[in-house]
Coordinates of C-alpha atoms and ligand atoms in Angstrom, one line a residue:
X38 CA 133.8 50.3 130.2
X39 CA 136.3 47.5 131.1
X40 CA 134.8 47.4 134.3
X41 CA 131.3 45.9 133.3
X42 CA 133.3 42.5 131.8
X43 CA 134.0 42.0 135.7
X44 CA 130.8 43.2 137.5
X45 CA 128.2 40.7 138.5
X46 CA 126.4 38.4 135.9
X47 CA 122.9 38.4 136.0
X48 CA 120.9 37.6 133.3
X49 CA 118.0 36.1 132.2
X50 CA 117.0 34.1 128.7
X51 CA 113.5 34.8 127.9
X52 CA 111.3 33.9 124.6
X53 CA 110.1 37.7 124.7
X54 CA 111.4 41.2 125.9
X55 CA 108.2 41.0 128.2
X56 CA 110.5 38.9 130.7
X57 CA 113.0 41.8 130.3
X58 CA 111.0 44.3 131.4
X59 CA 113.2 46.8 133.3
X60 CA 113.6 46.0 136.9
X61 CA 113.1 49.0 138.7
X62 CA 114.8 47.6 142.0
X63 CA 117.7 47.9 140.8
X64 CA 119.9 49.7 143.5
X65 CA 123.2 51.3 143.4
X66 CA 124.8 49.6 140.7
X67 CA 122.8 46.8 139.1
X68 CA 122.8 45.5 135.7
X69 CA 120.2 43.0 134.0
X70 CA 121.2 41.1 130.8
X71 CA 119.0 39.5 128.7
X72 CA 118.7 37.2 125.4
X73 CA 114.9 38.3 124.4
X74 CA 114.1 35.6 121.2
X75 CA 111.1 36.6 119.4
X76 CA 111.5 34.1 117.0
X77 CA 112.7 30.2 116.9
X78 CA 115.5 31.5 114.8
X79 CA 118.7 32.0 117.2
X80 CA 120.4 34.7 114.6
X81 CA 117.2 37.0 115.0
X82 CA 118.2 36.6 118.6
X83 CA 118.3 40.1 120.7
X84 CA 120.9 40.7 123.1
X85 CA 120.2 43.3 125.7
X86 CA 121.9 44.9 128.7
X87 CA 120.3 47.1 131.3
X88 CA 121.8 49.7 133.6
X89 CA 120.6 50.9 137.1
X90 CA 121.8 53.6 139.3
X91 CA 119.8 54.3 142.2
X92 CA 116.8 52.2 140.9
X93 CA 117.0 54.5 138.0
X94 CA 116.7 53.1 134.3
X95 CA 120.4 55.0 133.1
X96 CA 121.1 53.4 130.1
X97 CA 120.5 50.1 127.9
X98 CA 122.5 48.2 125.4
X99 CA 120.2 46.4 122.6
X100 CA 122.0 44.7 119.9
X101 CA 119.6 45.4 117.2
X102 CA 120.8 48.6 117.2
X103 CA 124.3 47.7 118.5
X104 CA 124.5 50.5 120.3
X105 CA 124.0 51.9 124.4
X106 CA 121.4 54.2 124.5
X107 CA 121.3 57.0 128.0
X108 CA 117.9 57.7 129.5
X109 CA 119.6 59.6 132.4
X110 CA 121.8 62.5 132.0
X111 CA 124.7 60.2 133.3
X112 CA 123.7 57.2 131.3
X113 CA 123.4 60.0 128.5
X114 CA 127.5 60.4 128.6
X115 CA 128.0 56.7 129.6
X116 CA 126.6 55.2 126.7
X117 CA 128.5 58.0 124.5
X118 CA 131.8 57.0 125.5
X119 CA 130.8 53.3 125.3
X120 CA 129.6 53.7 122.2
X121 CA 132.6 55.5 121.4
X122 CA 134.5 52.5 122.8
X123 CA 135.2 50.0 119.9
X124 CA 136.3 47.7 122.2
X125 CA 133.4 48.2 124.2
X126 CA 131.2 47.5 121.5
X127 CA 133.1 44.0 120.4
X128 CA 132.8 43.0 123.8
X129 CA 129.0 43.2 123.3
X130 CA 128.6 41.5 120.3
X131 CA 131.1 38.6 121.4
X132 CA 128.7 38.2 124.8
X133 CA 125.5 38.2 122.7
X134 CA 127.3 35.2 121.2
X135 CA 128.4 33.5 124.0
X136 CA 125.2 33.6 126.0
X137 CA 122.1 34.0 123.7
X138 CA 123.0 32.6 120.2
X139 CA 125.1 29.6 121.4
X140 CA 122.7 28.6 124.2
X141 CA 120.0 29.3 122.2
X142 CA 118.6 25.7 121.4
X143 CA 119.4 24.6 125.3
X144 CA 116.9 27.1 126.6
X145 CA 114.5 27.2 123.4
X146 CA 114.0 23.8 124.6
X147 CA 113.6 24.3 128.1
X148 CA 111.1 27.0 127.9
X149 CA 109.1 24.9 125.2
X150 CA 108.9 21.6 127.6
X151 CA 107.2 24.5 130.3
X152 CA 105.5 26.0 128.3
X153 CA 101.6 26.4 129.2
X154 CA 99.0 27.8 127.3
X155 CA 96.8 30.2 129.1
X156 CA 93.2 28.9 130.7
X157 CA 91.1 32.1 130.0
X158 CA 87.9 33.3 131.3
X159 CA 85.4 36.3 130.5
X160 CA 82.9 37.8 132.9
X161 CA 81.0 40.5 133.1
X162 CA 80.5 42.2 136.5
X163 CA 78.4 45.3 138.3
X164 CA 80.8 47.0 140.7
X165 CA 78.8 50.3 142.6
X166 CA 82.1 52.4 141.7
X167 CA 83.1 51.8 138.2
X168 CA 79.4 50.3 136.6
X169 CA 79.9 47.5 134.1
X170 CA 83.4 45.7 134.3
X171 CA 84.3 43.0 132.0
X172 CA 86.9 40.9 133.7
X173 CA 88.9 39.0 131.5
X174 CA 91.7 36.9 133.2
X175 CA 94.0 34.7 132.3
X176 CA 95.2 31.9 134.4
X177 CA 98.7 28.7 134.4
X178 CA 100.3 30.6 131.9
X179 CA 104.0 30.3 131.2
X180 CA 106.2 31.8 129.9
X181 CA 105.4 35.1 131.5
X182 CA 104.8 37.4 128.4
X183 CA 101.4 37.3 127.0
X184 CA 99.4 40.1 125.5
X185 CA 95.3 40.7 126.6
X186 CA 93.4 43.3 124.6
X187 CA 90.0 44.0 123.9
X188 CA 88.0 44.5 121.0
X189 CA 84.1 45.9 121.0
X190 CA 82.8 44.7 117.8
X191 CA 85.6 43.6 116.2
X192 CA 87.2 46.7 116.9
X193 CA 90.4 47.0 119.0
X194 CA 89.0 49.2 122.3
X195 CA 91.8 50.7 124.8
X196 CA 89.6 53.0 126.7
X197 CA 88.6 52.0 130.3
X198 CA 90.9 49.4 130.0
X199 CA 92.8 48.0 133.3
X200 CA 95.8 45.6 133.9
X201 CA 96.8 43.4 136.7
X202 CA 100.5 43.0 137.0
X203 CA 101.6 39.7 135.9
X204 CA 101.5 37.8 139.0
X205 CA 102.9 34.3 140.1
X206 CA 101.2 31.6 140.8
X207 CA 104.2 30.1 142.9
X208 CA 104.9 27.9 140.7
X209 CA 106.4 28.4 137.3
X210 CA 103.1 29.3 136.0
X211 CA 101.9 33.2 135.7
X212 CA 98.1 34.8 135.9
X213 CA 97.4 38.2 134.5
X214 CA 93.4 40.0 134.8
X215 CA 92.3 42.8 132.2
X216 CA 89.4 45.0 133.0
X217 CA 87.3 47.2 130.8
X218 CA 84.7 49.2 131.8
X219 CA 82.2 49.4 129.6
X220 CA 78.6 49.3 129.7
X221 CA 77.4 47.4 126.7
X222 CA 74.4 47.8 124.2
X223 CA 72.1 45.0 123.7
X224 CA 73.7 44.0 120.3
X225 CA 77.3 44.7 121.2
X226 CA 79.9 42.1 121.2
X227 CA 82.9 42.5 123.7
X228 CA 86.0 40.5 123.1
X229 CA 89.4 39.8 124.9
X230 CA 92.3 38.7 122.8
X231 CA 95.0 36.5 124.0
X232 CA 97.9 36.5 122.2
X233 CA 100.7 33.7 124.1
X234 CA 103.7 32.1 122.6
X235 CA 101.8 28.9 123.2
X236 CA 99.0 29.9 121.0
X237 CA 99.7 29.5 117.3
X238 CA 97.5 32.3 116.8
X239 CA 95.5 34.9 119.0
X240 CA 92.7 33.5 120.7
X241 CA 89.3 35.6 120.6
X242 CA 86.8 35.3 123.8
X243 CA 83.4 36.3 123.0
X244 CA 80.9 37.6 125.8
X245 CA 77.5 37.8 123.7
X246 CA 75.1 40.6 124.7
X247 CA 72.3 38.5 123.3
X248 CA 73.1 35.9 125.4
X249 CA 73.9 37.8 128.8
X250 CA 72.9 35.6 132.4
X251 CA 69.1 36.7 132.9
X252 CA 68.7 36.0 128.6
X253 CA 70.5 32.8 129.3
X254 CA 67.7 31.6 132.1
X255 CA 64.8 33.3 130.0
X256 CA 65.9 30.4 126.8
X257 CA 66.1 27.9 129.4
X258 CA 63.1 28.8 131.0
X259 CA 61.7 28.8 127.5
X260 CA 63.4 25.6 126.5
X261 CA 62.0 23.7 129.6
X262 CA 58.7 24.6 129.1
X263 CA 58.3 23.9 125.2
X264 CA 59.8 20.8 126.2
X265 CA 57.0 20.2 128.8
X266 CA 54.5 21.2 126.3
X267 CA 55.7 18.3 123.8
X268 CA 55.9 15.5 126.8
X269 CA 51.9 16.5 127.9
X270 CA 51.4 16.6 124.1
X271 CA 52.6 13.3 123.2
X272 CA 51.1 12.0 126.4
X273 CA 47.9 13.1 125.1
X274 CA 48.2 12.0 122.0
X275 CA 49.3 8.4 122.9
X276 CA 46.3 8.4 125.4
X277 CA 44.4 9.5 122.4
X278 CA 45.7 6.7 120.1
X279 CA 45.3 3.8 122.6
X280 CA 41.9 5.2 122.9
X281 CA 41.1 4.5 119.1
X282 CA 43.0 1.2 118.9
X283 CA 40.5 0.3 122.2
X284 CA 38.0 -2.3 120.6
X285 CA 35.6 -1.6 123.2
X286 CA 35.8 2.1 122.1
X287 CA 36.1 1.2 118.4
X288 CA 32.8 -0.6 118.5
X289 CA 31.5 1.8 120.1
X290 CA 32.5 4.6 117.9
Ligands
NAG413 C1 115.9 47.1 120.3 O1 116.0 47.8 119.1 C2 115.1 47.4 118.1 C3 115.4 48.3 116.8 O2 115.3 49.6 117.1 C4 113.7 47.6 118.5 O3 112.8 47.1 117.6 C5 113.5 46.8 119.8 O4 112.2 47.0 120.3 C6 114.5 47.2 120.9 N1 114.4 46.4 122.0 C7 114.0 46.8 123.2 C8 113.9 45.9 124.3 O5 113.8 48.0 123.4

């Protein structure tokens, strides 16, 4: 195991495993490291070293466990003899350290003067393959992790539901799209939920059956012509009023 001290040294500080995700490029030999901080609290820190052989996922090192774990018959007897390995195993906990607890605040800060909070959208669309599509995308996002589900009625709703990879926007800033196919009831309420490290919470997007496109231009129809109804109204009425005020009508009345 000596021989990963010397091997490259990739790695990556992220605020959430999400930037961690495996890389499945990985050829021949490849290793990703990674300091994935779910919290603002560098102790809680998690340090975490991927192995690839062949573009295959062999075996990972996460510190929460302290421990490799083998996904791959070879990474299966690799990460036995590492784990085997005190040395090994120090080495680990000493880089974790190093790199992720002692850097922490550096690239806490870094990520927090980037960070962007997600511009989200909601649409509903008719496609002639898949009927009713609710589109919910999420736009200038960093950093890259986020979380979109949907809920139908307040309930969460994972059927017919679609992802985008996480693309980049060339710049620092990500995009994502969710789609769910459903074809909603008049009273139903379909919701995406956006949950962002810039968020303090989860944020909740409401597309309101009651209030779908053709409802939306019936109430304005509706609105327009009650409003038309009160301008010819108080016309008539002012018309009315002048009338009586009129002397020459007065007298004659
Ligand atoms: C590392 O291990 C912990 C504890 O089992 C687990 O909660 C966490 O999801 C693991 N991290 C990754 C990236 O798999």
């Amino acid at each position: 195991m000596k021989r990963f001290v010397f091997l490259p040294f990739l790695w990556l500080f992220s605020l959430s495993v999400g930037d961690c995700a495996a890389d499945a490029n990985g050829y021949f030999m490849y290793a990703d490291f990674c300091c994935a901080a779910h919290s603002r609290d560098p102790t809680q820190v998690e340090y975490l070293v991927d192995w690839f052989f062949n573009e295959e996922h062999m075996m990972q090192y996460n510190s929460t466990v302290g421990l490799w774990t083998g996904f791959t018959p070879a990474g299966l007897i690799t990460a036995h003899q590492a784990n085997e390995n005190k040395g090994d195993l120090l080495q680990r906990k000493m880089e974790r350290q190093r790199i992720c607890v002692n850097n922490f605040d550096v690239f806490f800060t870094a990520i927090k003067e980037n960070m962007a909070e997600p511009n989200v959208t909601l649409v509903k669309t008719t496609t002639s393959s898949h009927g009713t599509v609710f589109v919910c995308s999420a736009h200038d996002f960093y950093p890259r992790y986020i979380r979109v589900t949907w809920h139908l009625n307040g309930q969460d709703v994972t059927t017919g539901v679609t992802f985008s990879d996480v693309l980049t926007n060339g710049d620092w800033t990500y995009q994502v799209h969710s789609f769910l196919e459903y074809t909603p009831e008049r009273r139903d309420t379909v919701s995406c939920v956006v949950e962002h490290t810039s968020l303090k919470e989860p944020k909740i997007y409401d597309w309101d059956a009651s209030l779908s496109q053709s409802d939306r231009s019936y109430l304005i129809g509706g609105v327009c012509a009650l409003l038309l109804g009160a301008v010819i109204l108080s016309a008539g009425l002012i018309h009315h009023r002048k009338k009586r005020c009129d002397p020459r009508f007065s007298s004659a009345l």
